[in-house]
Short mmCIF file of C-alpha atoms in Angstrom, two decimals:
data_model
loop_
_atom_site.label_atom_id
_atom_site.label_comp_id
_atom_site.label_asym_id
_atom_site.label_seq_id
_atom_site.Cartn_x
_atom_site.Cartn_y
_atom_site.Cartn_z
CA MET A 1 84.19 -11.13 129.26
CA ALA A 2 87.63 -12.29 130.32
CA ALA A 3 88.64 -11.11 133.75
CA ILE A 4 92.01 -10.04 135.08
CA PRO A 5 93.64 -12.21 137.72
CA SER A 6 92.25 -11.91 141.19
CA THR A 7 94.52 -10.79 144.02
CA SER A 8 95.44 -14.35 144.93
CA THR A 9 96.94 -15.07 141.52
CA VAL A 10 99.21 -12.04 141.42
CA VAL A 11 102.86 -12.69 142.26
CA ALA A 12 103.90 -11.19 145.57
CA ALA A 13 100.35 -10.07 146.29
CA TYR A 14 101.30 -9.76 149.95
CA LEU A 15 103.56 -6.88 148.89
CA LEU A 16 100.61 -4.93 147.53
CA THR A 17 98.97 -2.33 149.67
CA ASP A 18 95.38 -2.74 150.76
CA ALA A 19 94.38 -0.04 148.27
CA GLN A 20 96.09 -1.88 145.41
CA GLN A 21 94.46 -5.19 146.33
CA ALA A 22 91.09 -3.43 146.46
CA LEU A 23 91.79 -1.92 143.04
CA LEU A 24 92.52 -5.39 141.63
CA ALA A 25 89.24 -6.65 143.03
CA ARG A 26 87.29 -3.77 141.49
CA LEU A 27 88.96 -4.26 138.11
CA HIS A 28 88.27 -8.00 138.36
CA THR A 29 84.52 -7.35 138.52
CA TYR A 30 84.36 -4.36 136.17
CA SER A 31 83.15 -4.66 132.57
CA PRO A 32 82.72 -1.75 130.16
CA ASP A 33 79.94 -3.65 128.37
CA ASP A 34 76.39 -2.47 128.99
CA PRO A 35 74.33 -5.68 129.27
CA HIS A 36 71.26 -3.86 127.91
CA ALA A 37 72.99 -2.35 124.87
CA PRO A 38 72.19 -4.00 121.51
CA LEU A 39 75.80 -3.46 120.48
CA PRO A 40 77.99 -3.31 123.62
CA TYR A 41 81.46 -1.82 123.89
CA SER A 42 83.36 -5.05 123.21
CA ARG A 43 81.49 -5.83 120.00
CA ARG A 44 81.79 -2.27 118.74
CA LEU A 45 85.52 -2.37 119.49
CA ALA A 46 85.86 -5.63 117.57
CA GLU A 47 83.93 -4.17 114.64
CA ALA A 48 85.98 -0.96 114.58
CA GLU A 49 89.35 -2.74 114.73
CA GLY A 50 88.48 -5.74 112.57
CA TRP A 51 89.01 -8.22 115.44
CA SER A 52 87.06 -11.27 116.48
CA HIS A 53 84.90 -10.79 119.56
CA ASP A 54 87.07 -13.16 121.58
CA HIS A 55 90.20 -11.19 120.71
CA ALA A 56 88.46 -7.94 121.64
CA LEU A 57 87.59 -9.42 125.05
CA ALA A 58 91.22 -10.44 125.51
CA VAL A 59 92.37 -6.92 124.64
CA ILE A 60 89.92 -5.42 127.12
CA ASP A 61 91.30 -7.79 129.75
CA GLU A 62 94.81 -6.49 129.01
CA TYR A 63 93.51 -2.92 129.02
CA LYS A 64 92.32 -3.43 132.60
CA ARG A 65 95.72 -4.85 133.51
CA PHE A 66 97.31 -1.77 132.00
CA ALA A 67 95.03 0.46 134.08
CA PHE A 68 96.25 -1.38 137.18
CA LEU A 69 99.88 -0.94 136.13
CA ALA A 70 99.28 2.78 135.66
CA GLN A 71 98.39 2.93 139.36
CA ALA A 72 100.72 0.32 140.85
CA ALA A 73 103.88 0.12 138.73
CA GLY A 74 105.48 3.16 140.32
CA HIS A 75 106.83 4.50 137.02
CA PRO A 76 105.43 5.92 133.76
CA VAL A 77 103.73 3.23 131.69
CA THR A 78 103.02 2.87 127.97
CA PRO A 79 100.33 0.67 126.34
CA SER A 80 100.69 -1.54 123.30
CA VAL A 81 98.95 -0.61 120.06
CA ALA A 82 95.98 -2.91 120.76
CA VAL A 83 95.58 -1.77 124.36
CA ASP A 84 95.82 1.83 123.25
CA ALA A 85 93.04 1.23 120.70
CA ALA A 86 90.79 -0.12 123.46
CA TRP A 87 91.68 2.87 125.62
CA HIS A 88 90.92 5.36 122.84
CA PHE A 89 87.59 3.65 122.18
CA HIS A 90 86.71 3.66 125.89
CA LEU A 91 87.35 7.42 126.04
CA GLN A 92 84.48 7.95 123.60
CA TYR A 93 82.07 6.71 126.28
CA THR A 94 82.64 9.87 128.30
CA LEU A 95 80.12 9.25 131.09
CA GLU A 96 81.11 5.60 131.51
CA TYR A 97 84.84 6.38 131.40
CA TRP A 98 84.94 9.35 133.78
CA ASP A 99 82.00 8.70 136.12
CA VAL A 100 82.31 4.91 136.43
CA PHE A 101 85.71 3.63 135.35
CA CYS A 102 87.84 6.49 136.72
CA ALA A 103 85.65 7.67 139.59
CA ASP A 104 84.37 4.35 140.95
CA VAL A 105 86.81 1.67 139.75
CA LEU A 106 90.23 3.34 139.55
CA ARG A 107 89.28 6.15 141.93
CA ALA A 108 91.82 8.25 140.07
CA ARG A 109 91.96 10.06 136.77
CA LEU A 110 93.66 8.28 133.88
CA HIS A 111 94.36 10.70 131.01
CA HIS A 112 96.01 10.51 127.66
CA MET A 113 98.76 13.09 127.36
CA PRO A 114 99.71 14.69 124.01
CA GLY A 115 103.27 14.23 122.83
CA THR A 116 105.57 17.24 122.85
CA GLY A 117 107.41 16.40 119.65
CA ALA A 118 110.78 16.31 121.44
CA PRO A 119 113.62 14.76 119.42
CA ASP A 120 114.15 11.95 121.94
CA GLU A 121 110.44 11.30 122.52
CA ALA A 122 110.34 8.00 120.59
CA ALA A 123 113.27 6.60 122.57
CA VAL A 124 111.69 7.70 125.86
CA TYR A 125 108.39 5.96 125.07
CA ALA A 126 110.20 2.85 123.83
CA GLN A 127 111.98 2.61 127.19
CA ARG A 128 108.71 3.14 129.05
CA TYR A 129 107.14 0.34 127.04
CA ARG A 130 109.96 -2.00 128.07
CA ASP A 131 109.53 -0.90 131.69
CA THR A 132 105.81 -1.59 131.42
CA LEU A 133 106.44 -5.15 130.22
CA ASP A 134 108.89 -5.70 133.08
CA SER A 135 106.33 -4.50 135.64
CA TYR A 136 103.70 -6.70 133.99
CA ARG A 137 105.90 -9.76 134.56
CA ARG A 138 106.71 -8.67 138.11
CA LEU A 139 103.15 -7.97 139.23
CA PHE A 140 101.22 -10.60 137.25
CA GLY A 141 103.84 -13.35 137.29
CA CYS A 142 103.54 -14.25 133.61
CA GLU A 143 104.61 -13.13 130.18
CA PRO A 144 102.35 -10.59 128.49
CA PRO A 145 100.54 -12.22 125.54
CA ALA A 146 102.63 -11.47 122.45
CA SER A 147 99.55 -11.07 120.26
CA ILE A 148 98.53 -8.04 122.33
CA TRP A 149 101.85 -6.92 123.83
CA PRO A 150 104.40 -7.32 120.99
CA ARG A 151 108.00 -7.55 122.13
CA PRO A 152 110.08 -4.39 121.67
CA VAL A 153 112.66 -4.30 118.90
CA ASP A 154 116.24 -4.97 119.95
CA ARG A 155 117.70 -1.56 119.18
CA GLN A 156 121.29 -2.73 119.39
CA ALA A 157 120.74 -5.60 116.96
CA GLU A 158 118.86 -3.27 114.65
CA ALA A 159 121.71 -0.75 114.76
CA ASP A 160 124.26 -3.49 114.02
CA ALA A 161 122.20 -4.67 111.04
CA GLU A 162 121.94 -1.15 109.71
CA ALA A 163 125.69 -0.65 110.09
CA ALA A 164 126.35 -3.89 108.20
CA ALA A 165 123.97 -2.87 105.43
CA GLU A 166 125.68 0.49 105.11
CA ALA A 167 129.10 -1.19 104.93
CA GLN A 168 127.91 -3.56 102.20
CA GLN A 169 126.26 -0.88 100.05
CA PRO A 170 128.39 2.26 100.14
CA GLU A 171 127.79 3.05 96.49
CA ARG A 172 124.02 2.91 96.87
CA MET A 173 124.12 5.21 99.87
CA ALA A 174 126.39 7.61 98.02
CA ALA A 175 123.94 7.72 95.13
CA VAL A 176 121.05 8.73 97.36
CA ALA A 177 122.49 12.16 98.17
CA PRO A 178 122.63 13.40 94.55
CA ARG A 179 119.03 12.31 93.95
CA ARG A 180 117.89 14.17 97.05
CA ALA A 181 119.92 17.20 95.98
CA TRP A 182 118.13 17.25 92.63
CA ARG A 183 114.77 17.00 94.36
CA ASP A 184 115.71 19.92 96.59
CA ARG A 185 116.79 21.98 93.60
CA LEU A 186 113.68 21.16 91.58
CA PRO A 187 111.60 24.19 92.74
CA LYS A 188 114.48 26.52 91.79
CA LEU A 189 114.39 25.14 88.24
CA VAL A 190 110.70 25.91 87.69
CA TRP A 191 111.09 29.44 86.36
CA PRO A 192 114.04 28.70 84.04
CA ALA A 193 112.03 25.78 82.69
CA ALA A 194 109.02 28.06 82.27
CA ALA A 195 111.10 30.59 80.30
CA ALA A 196 112.44 27.80 78.11
CA SER A 197 108.91 26.54 77.48
CA VAL A 198 107.76 30.00 76.39
CA ALA A 199 110.72 30.26 74.01
CA ALA A 200 109.95 26.80 72.64
CA THR A 201 106.32 27.81 72.18
CA CYS A 202 107.26 30.85 70.18
CA ALA A 203 109.63 28.80 68.02
CA SER A 204 107.08 26.07 67.39
CA ALA A 205 104.42 28.63 66.67
CA GLN A 206 106.70 30.19 64.07
CA ASP A 207 107.34 26.78 62.50
CA LEU A 208 103.62 26.05 62.31
CA ASP A 209 102.89 29.49 60.85
CA LEU A 210 100.47 30.18 63.71
CA LEU A 211 101.81 33.68 63.95
CA ASP A 212 100.94 34.30 60.30
CA TYR A 213 97.28 33.42 60.81
CA THR A 214 94.83 36.24 60.37
CA GLY A 215 93.13 37.52 63.49
CA PRO A 216 89.90 35.48 63.08
CA GLN A 217 91.85 32.36 62.11
CA PHE A 218 94.11 32.60 65.14
CA LEU A 219 91.18 33.21 67.51
CA ALA A 220 89.37 30.20 66.02
CA PHE A 221 92.43 28.15 66.98
CA TYR A 222 93.25 29.90 70.27
CA VAL A 223 89.87 29.82 72.03
CA PRO A 224 89.43 26.01 71.72
CA ALA A 225 93.09 25.60 72.71
CA CYS A 226 92.41 27.52 75.93
CA ILE A 227 89.42 25.31 76.72
CA LEU A 228 91.33 22.12 75.97
CA ALA A 229 94.23 23.32 78.13
CA LEU A 230 91.91 23.79 81.12
CA LEU A 231 90.37 20.35 80.58
CA LEU A 232 93.83 18.81 80.32
CA ILE A 233 94.86 20.43 83.61
CA VAL A 234 91.79 18.97 85.34
CA ALA A 235 92.52 15.54 83.83
CA LEU A 236 96.17 15.59 84.95
CA GLN A 237 95.12 16.47 88.51
CA ALA A 238 92.57 13.65 88.51
CA ILE A 239 95.16 11.15 87.27
CA GLU A 240 97.74 12.00 89.94
CA PHE A 241 94.99 12.18 92.58
CA ARG A 242 93.93 8.60 91.79
CA ILE A 243 97.45 7.22 91.44
CA ARG A 244 98.63 8.66 94.76
CA ARG A 245 95.75 7.36 96.88
CA TRP A 246 97.58 7.82 100.17
CA GLY A 247 99.05 11.27 99.65
CA ARG A 248 102.40 11.99 101.31
CA ARG A 249 102.00 9.42 104.06
CA THR A 250 104.83 9.37 106.63
CA ARG A 251 103.36 6.83 109.06
CA LYS A 252 100.89 3.98 109.03
CA ALA A 253 97.28 5.05 108.87
CA SER A 254 94.86 4.18 111.65
CA SER A 255 92.03 1.74 111.02
CA GLY A 256 89.66 4.58 110.17
CA LEU A 257 88.98 8.28 110.46
CA SER A 258 88.32 9.70 113.91
CA ALA A 259 85.29 11.89 114.60
CA ASP A 260 87.54 14.96 114.66
CA GLU A 261 88.98 14.10 111.25
CA VAL A 262 85.53 13.41 109.80
CA ALA A 263 84.31 16.75 111.16
CA TYR A 264 87.18 18.59 109.48
CA LEU A 265 86.68 16.84 106.14
CA THR A 266 82.94 17.54 106.10
CA GLY A 267 82.80 21.00 107.68
CA GLY A 268 86.25 22.38 108.36
CA GLU A 269 87.32 24.18 111.52
CA ALA A 270 83.83 25.37 112.50
CA ARG A 271 82.41 21.83 112.36
CA VAL A 272 85.24 20.52 114.55
CA ALA A 273 84.68 23.35 117.04
CA GLN A 274 81.01 22.37 117.23
CA VAL A 275 81.82 18.71 117.84
CA VAL A 276 84.43 19.48 120.51
CA THR A 277 82.24 22.00 122.33
CA MET A 278 79.19 19.74 122.37
CA SER A 279 81.30 16.79 123.54
CA LEU A 280 82.64 18.88 126.42
CA ALA A 281 79.14 20.07 127.30
CA HIS A 282 77.81 16.50 127.32
CA ALA A 283 80.69 15.37 129.53
CA GLY A 284 79.92 18.15 132.01
CA ALA A 285 83.24 19.92 131.46
CA VAL A 286 81.65 23.15 130.22
CA ASP A 287 78.30 24.89 130.33
CA LEU A 288 76.92 26.16 127.04
CA TRP A 289 74.08 28.64 126.60
CA SER A 290 72.89 31.37 124.25
CA VAL A 291 71.52 34.86 124.84
CA HIS A 292 69.00 36.30 122.40
CA ARG A 293 70.69 38.57 119.85
CA GLN A 294 73.96 38.40 121.75
CA GLY A 295 75.30 35.01 120.77
CA SER A 296 76.44 32.01 122.77
CA TYR A 297 78.76 31.62 125.74
CA VAL A 298 80.96 28.84 127.08
CA LYS A 299 81.83 28.53 130.78
CA ILE A 300 84.12 26.06 132.50
CA ALA A 301 82.19 23.66 134.74
CA ASP A 302 84.50 20.78 135.71
CA LEU A 303 88.06 20.72 134.41
CA ALA A 304 88.44 17.10 135.54
CA ARG A 305 85.87 16.02 132.93
CA ALA A 306 87.65 17.67 130.01
CA GLY A 307 89.45 14.48 129.00
CA ARG A 308 91.62 14.92 125.95
CA TYR A 309 90.52 18.54 125.60
CA ASP A 310 91.82 19.67 128.98
CA ASP A 311 94.45 21.97 127.45
CA TYR A 312 91.67 24.10 126.00
CA CYS A 313 89.52 23.87 129.11
CA ALA A 314 92.52 24.88 131.21
CA TRP A 315 92.79 28.01 129.06
CA LEU A 316 89.06 28.60 129.52
CA ASN A 317 89.46 28.20 133.28
CA GLU A 318 92.06 30.99 133.27
CA GLN A 319 89.66 33.51 131.72
CA PRO A 320 87.72 35.98 133.92
CA SER A 321 84.91 34.02 135.58
CA GLY A 322 85.88 31.12 133.31
CA THR A 323 83.51 32.38 130.61
CA VAL A 324 84.07 33.47 127.00
CA ARG A 325 81.95 33.90 123.91
CA TYR A 326 81.62 30.78 121.82
CA GLY A 327 83.32 32.54 118.92
CA VAL A 328 86.40 33.19 121.06
CA PHE A 329 86.47 29.56 122.19
CA ARG A 330 86.09 28.43 118.58
CA GLU A 331 89.10 30.52 117.57
CA ARG A 332 91.09 28.88 120.35
CA LEU A 333 90.06 25.44 119.11
CA ALA A 334 91.25 26.37 115.61
CA ARG A 335 94.76 25.52 116.83
CA TYR A 336 93.69 21.94 117.25
CA ALA A 337 92.23 21.90 113.75
CA GLN A 338 95.74 22.29 112.40
CA GLU A 339 96.84 19.35 114.56
CA VAL A 340 94.02 17.31 113.02
CA VAL A 341 95.16 18.30 109.53
CA ASP A 342 98.79 17.45 110.31
CA GLY A 343 97.73 14.06 111.64
CA MET A 344 95.67 13.31 108.52
CA ARG A 345 98.54 14.34 106.25
CA ALA A 346 100.91 12.04 108.12
CA GLN A 347 98.48 9.13 107.73
CA GLY A 348 97.78 9.82 104.05
CA TRP A 349 94.20 11.00 104.51
CA PHE A 350 94.69 14.63 103.43
CA TRP A 351 96.31 16.70 100.68
CA ALA A 352 97.69 20.09 101.65
CA PRO A 353 97.57 22.89 99.03
CA GLY A 354 100.30 22.44 96.43
CA GLU A 355 101.20 18.84 97.33
CA LEU A 356 100.20 17.37 93.95
CA ARG A 357 103.46 18.70 92.61
CA ALA A 358 103.80 16.74 89.37
CA SER A 359 100.40 17.65 87.92
CA ARG A 360 100.66 21.17 89.36
CA MET A 361 103.95 21.81 87.56
CA ALA A 362 102.51 20.31 84.37
CA ALA A 363 99.50 22.62 84.73
CA ARG A 364 101.78 25.63 85.04
CA ALA A 365 103.71 24.56 81.97
CA ILE A 366 100.47 24.20 79.98
CA ALA A 367 99.28 27.63 81.12
CA LEU A 368 102.62 29.17 80.15
CA LEU A 369 102.46 27.51 76.72
CA VAL A 370 98.99 28.90 76.09
CA LEU A 371 99.84 32.38 77.35
CA GLY A 372 103.22 32.30 75.57
CA THR A 373 101.53 31.53 72.27
CA GLY A 374 99.08 34.35 72.81
CA ALA A 375 101.87 36.74 73.79
CA ALA A 376 103.84 35.88 70.64
CA LYS A 377 100.80 36.53 68.44
CA LEU A 378 100.11 39.71 70.39
CA ALA A 379 103.62 40.99 69.63
CA VAL A 380 103.22 40.16 65.94
CA GLY A 381 99.86 41.90 65.78
CA LEU A 382 101.21 45.03 67.43
CA SER A 383 104.20 45.10 65.09
CA ARG A 384 101.85 44.93 62.10
CA GLY A 385 99.42 47.49 63.46
CA ARG A 386 96.53 45.01 63.70
CA PRO A 387 93.77 45.15 66.36
CA VAL A 388 94.57 42.83 69.27
CA LEU A 389 91.82 43.68 71.78
CA LEU A 390 89.97 40.36 71.40
CA LEU A 391 93.21 38.43 71.83
CA CYS A 392 94.00 40.39 75.01
CA ILE A 393 90.53 39.59 76.32
CA CYS A 394 90.98 35.88 75.52
CA MET A 395 94.34 35.79 77.30
CA ALA A 396 92.93 37.60 80.34
CA VAL A 397 89.90 35.28 80.51
CA PHE A 398 92.16 32.22 80.25
CA ALA A 399 94.47 33.51 82.99
CA ILE A 400 91.50 34.17 85.29
CA ALA A 401 89.93 30.79 84.48
CA TYR A 402 93.24 29.05 85.17
CA ARG A 403 93.52 30.73 88.57
CA ILE A 404 89.96 29.74 89.44
CA VAL A 405 90.34 26.13 88.27
CA ALA A 406 93.72 25.66 89.96
CA GLY A 407 92.42 27.25 93.14
CA ARG A 408 89.51 24.80 93.33
CA LEU A 409 91.46 21.62 92.61
CA THR A 410 92.46 19.52 95.63
CA GLY A 411 96.21 19.46 96.07
CA PHE A 412 96.61 22.54 93.87
CA GLY A 413 95.11 25.65 95.42
CA ARG A 414 93.29 24.07 98.34
CA GLY A 415 93.56 21.12 100.68
CA GLY A 416 91.24 18.16 100.74
CA ALA A 417 90.86 14.47 101.36
CA THR A 418 92.99 12.03 99.39
CA ALA A 419 91.36 9.18 97.49
CA ALA A 420 91.94 6.94 100.51
CA GLY A 421 90.52 9.64 102.78
CA ARG A 422 87.37 9.94 100.68
CA ALA A 423 86.93 6.16 100.73
CA ALA A 424 87.33 6.10 104.52
CA LEU A 425 84.83 8.96 104.86
CA LEU A 426 82.32 7.12 102.68
CA GLU A 427 82.84 3.95 104.72
CA ARG A 428 82.18 5.86 107.96
CA ARG A 429 79.06 7.48 106.51
CA ASN A 430 77.72 4.09 105.37
CA ALA A 431 78.42 2.55 108.79
CA HIS A 432 76.60 5.44 110.46
CA GLU A 433 73.59 5.08 108.16
CA GLN A 434 73.42 1.34 108.85
CA ARG A 435 73.40 2.00 112.58
CA ALA A 436 70.71 4.65 112.16
CA ALA A 437 68.62 2.10 110.26
CA ARG A 438 69.05 -0.41 113.11
CA ASP A 439 67.95 2.23 115.62
CA ALA A 440 64.90 3.00 113.49
CA ARG A 441 63.97 -0.70 113.52
CA HIS A 442 64.24 -0.69 117.32
CA VAL A 443 61.79 2.21 117.45
CA ARG A 444 59.34 0.41 115.17
CA SER A 445 59.68 -2.76 117.24
CA GLY A 446 58.39 -0.95 120.32
CA GLN A 447 61.38 0.54 122.11
CA GLY A 448 59.88 4.00 121.73
CA ALA A 449 61.38 7.46 121.55
CA SER A 450 62.05 7.64 125.30
CA GLY A 451 64.10 4.44 125.13
CA ILE A 452 66.12 5.79 122.24
CA ARG A 453 66.81 9.01 124.15
CA ASP A 454 67.95 7.00 127.18
CA ALA A 455 70.30 5.04 124.93
CA GLU A 456 71.61 8.30 123.49
CA ARG A 457 72.37 9.52 127.00
CA ASP A 458 74.27 6.34 127.90
CA ASP A 459 76.11 6.04 124.58
CA PRO A 460 76.66 9.46 122.97
CA ASP A 461 78.94 8.06 120.29
CA PRO A 462 76.27 7.91 117.51
CA LEU A 463 75.39 11.54 118.19
CA LEU A 464 79.05 12.46 118.02
CA TRP A 465 79.30 10.90 114.57
CA THR A 466 76.04 12.55 113.49
CA ALA A 467 77.44 15.95 114.44
CA ALA A 468 80.75 15.21 112.73
CA LEU A 469 79.13 13.98 109.51
CA PHE A 470 76.16 16.32 109.16
CA GLY A 471 76.67 19.21 111.58
CA ALA A 472 74.85 20.42 114.67
CA GLY A 473 71.64 21.00 112.71
CA ALA A 474 71.17 17.23 112.35
CA LEU A 475 70.85 16.80 116.13
CA ALA A 476 67.32 18.22 116.38
CA GLY A 477 65.14 15.95 118.50
CA THR A 478 68.07 14.22 120.21
CA VAL A 479 69.48 14.69 123.70
CA TRP A 480 72.24 16.80 122.15
CA SER A 481 69.77 19.33 120.73
CA ALA A 482 70.27 21.41 123.89
CA TYR A 483 73.94 21.75 122.94
CA ALA A 484 73.32 22.17 119.22
CA GLY A 485 71.09 25.20 119.74
CA PRO A 486 73.76 27.49 121.22
CA VAL A 487 76.44 26.63 118.65
CA LEU A 488 73.97 27.16 115.82
CA ALA A 489 72.79 30.42 117.39
CA ALA A 490 76.40 31.58 117.54
CA SER A 491 76.80 30.82 113.84
CA GLN A 492 73.62 32.75 113.01
CA VAL A 493 74.74 35.77 115.03
CA SER A 494 78.17 35.80 113.40
CA SER A 495 76.56 35.42 109.95
CA ALA A 496 74.24 38.33 110.63
CA ALA A 497 77.13 40.48 111.82
CA ALA A 498 79.15 39.59 108.74
CA ALA A 499 76.20 40.39 106.48
CA LYS A 500 75.88 43.84 108.05
CA ALA A 501 79.58 44.40 107.52
CA GLY A 502 79.30 43.28 103.90
CA GLY A 503 81.38 40.17 104.46
CA GLY A 504 80.83 36.44 104.73
CA THR A 505 81.47 33.65 107.13
CA SER A 506 82.69 30.11 106.83
CA SER A 507 81.70 27.03 108.72
CA ASP A 508 84.64 24.96 109.77
CA SER A 509 85.85 23.27 112.91
CA SER A 510 88.45 21.52 115.08
CA CYS A 511 89.18 19.01 117.83
CA SER A 512 91.88 17.92 120.24
CA SER A 513 93.80 15.15 121.83
CA SER A 514 94.15 13.99 125.39
CA SER A 515 95.83 15.10 128.50
CA CYS A 516 96.88 14.15 131.94
CA SER A 517 97.72 14.91 135.47
CA SER A 518 99.91 12.95 137.87
CA SER A 519 102.65 10.45 138.19
CA SER A 520 102.16 7.87 135.47
CA SER A 521 102.52 8.86 131.83
CA CYS A 522 102.27 6.74 128.75
CA SER A 523 102.19 6.56 124.98
CA SER A 524 101.76 3.80 122.46
CA SER A 525 103.48 3.18 119.19
CA SER A 526 100.20 3.86 117.44
CA CYS A 527 100.32 7.49 118.50
CA SER A 528 102.37 10.41 117.32
CA SER A 529 103.17 13.83 118.63
CA SER A 530 100.18 15.16 116.74
CA SER A 531 97.75 12.78 118.40
CA CYS A 532 98.15 11.06 121.75
CA GLY A 533 101.48 11.02 123.42
CA GLY A 534 100.84 9.44 126.75
CA CYS A 535 98.79 9.11 129.86
CA SER A 536 98.85 9.82 133.53
CA SER A 537 96.86 8.94 136.56
CA SER A 538 96.13 10.94 139.65
#
């Protein structure tokens, strides 16, 4: 692995304190790679980000330089996108990150800190990034490599270019406002359009003599029309779903789904709560146990080990004796589930209910046409004194079927993964299965179950993905089975209680971001206020 400069190569090293020089020496010798791991950190990072191994080693080298700057720069620091990716990946190795890198190498905590969503947050982090590059030049005596530390955009030049473009295209800019105004007014036009469609239906029905059909003739036409209408609604949703692969994306998507996002897509809020709680228990941040017929409990153990979940552990620490039922902790983590959903929507991984607006409005128009035709025939039948009970039943069944179908369609009545999100989820599942197959070959080649369990202890990441993809029940026989038992017991107790009350339960989950503590905060341009906003060291 590439190494950061030793103390002698740093500009003005004589100005560094003894502690800072010692930190440089420790970082110089530190490597996050486990020499005994079949797939060490650097190769897994390269695979996850699509880099060559040499580039991944260079990024790790810069990541260690960034860690030094976080301690020595004397001001808040912000990583580049590549450095931030290495940092995020390192955080998944919880024991290595907290017990070795922070405790032994940095001898200080280095946390990610969630963004606050302040209006000027982007400008603040942009300035911190420029300050970080300046400190890099000052302390390391060289330019940061542009392939890893891209140069910040000249805001003044960008503003001048935008002003020139606006001056050259006033008519185009003036035309944008009316188009936006029409889009804003579109929802208000739905009901007038619906009324017009019903009127048009009645008129067309009159022209086609549908209203003069006998009762059996009209039902022979109307029942297949209802079925075809439902099939057409499903087809329209599928067409828009496939065309708009990336949903309503507002920022560039990450290279893949995170474990929290996978957990939400496969199991909802409850699955995310399981993943977060077991991760905290494995890191030593909380204790997790179950009591027979009483459920499971969560107790704060070490707030310093909470990592990106320290906001939730801080809340847990404030509770009496630092202990709550798992169900209460899961409800608290549900707040993070919404952050996960918001992040996926911004990246184009997730459809919120009602976001497939074009096909949804078309579906409503189709339903109104069908019901309008039935209502017109109903009025004719009543005026002629004919029996209309079967027609009323057909209309009621169609209305109920429409509500059920629309409620189950992604982007209509419920949220769900976009086409791109489903592809990313399938890719993650395939990658996990390939790794499981490699582990199985290691067992057959003589490593043995004890060796596999030792590897699971050192690198919990595969277990994290197993829990996210398949739930806590899939962890039986692993080192995480001790954590899976209590969360599953809590689910069984809540299910039993719901059954006694005549209700039901759901199984969903949630997860969180990172946090911080002292004088040095940071954020990268790859993060948003819904994910990681910065860092600090203490």
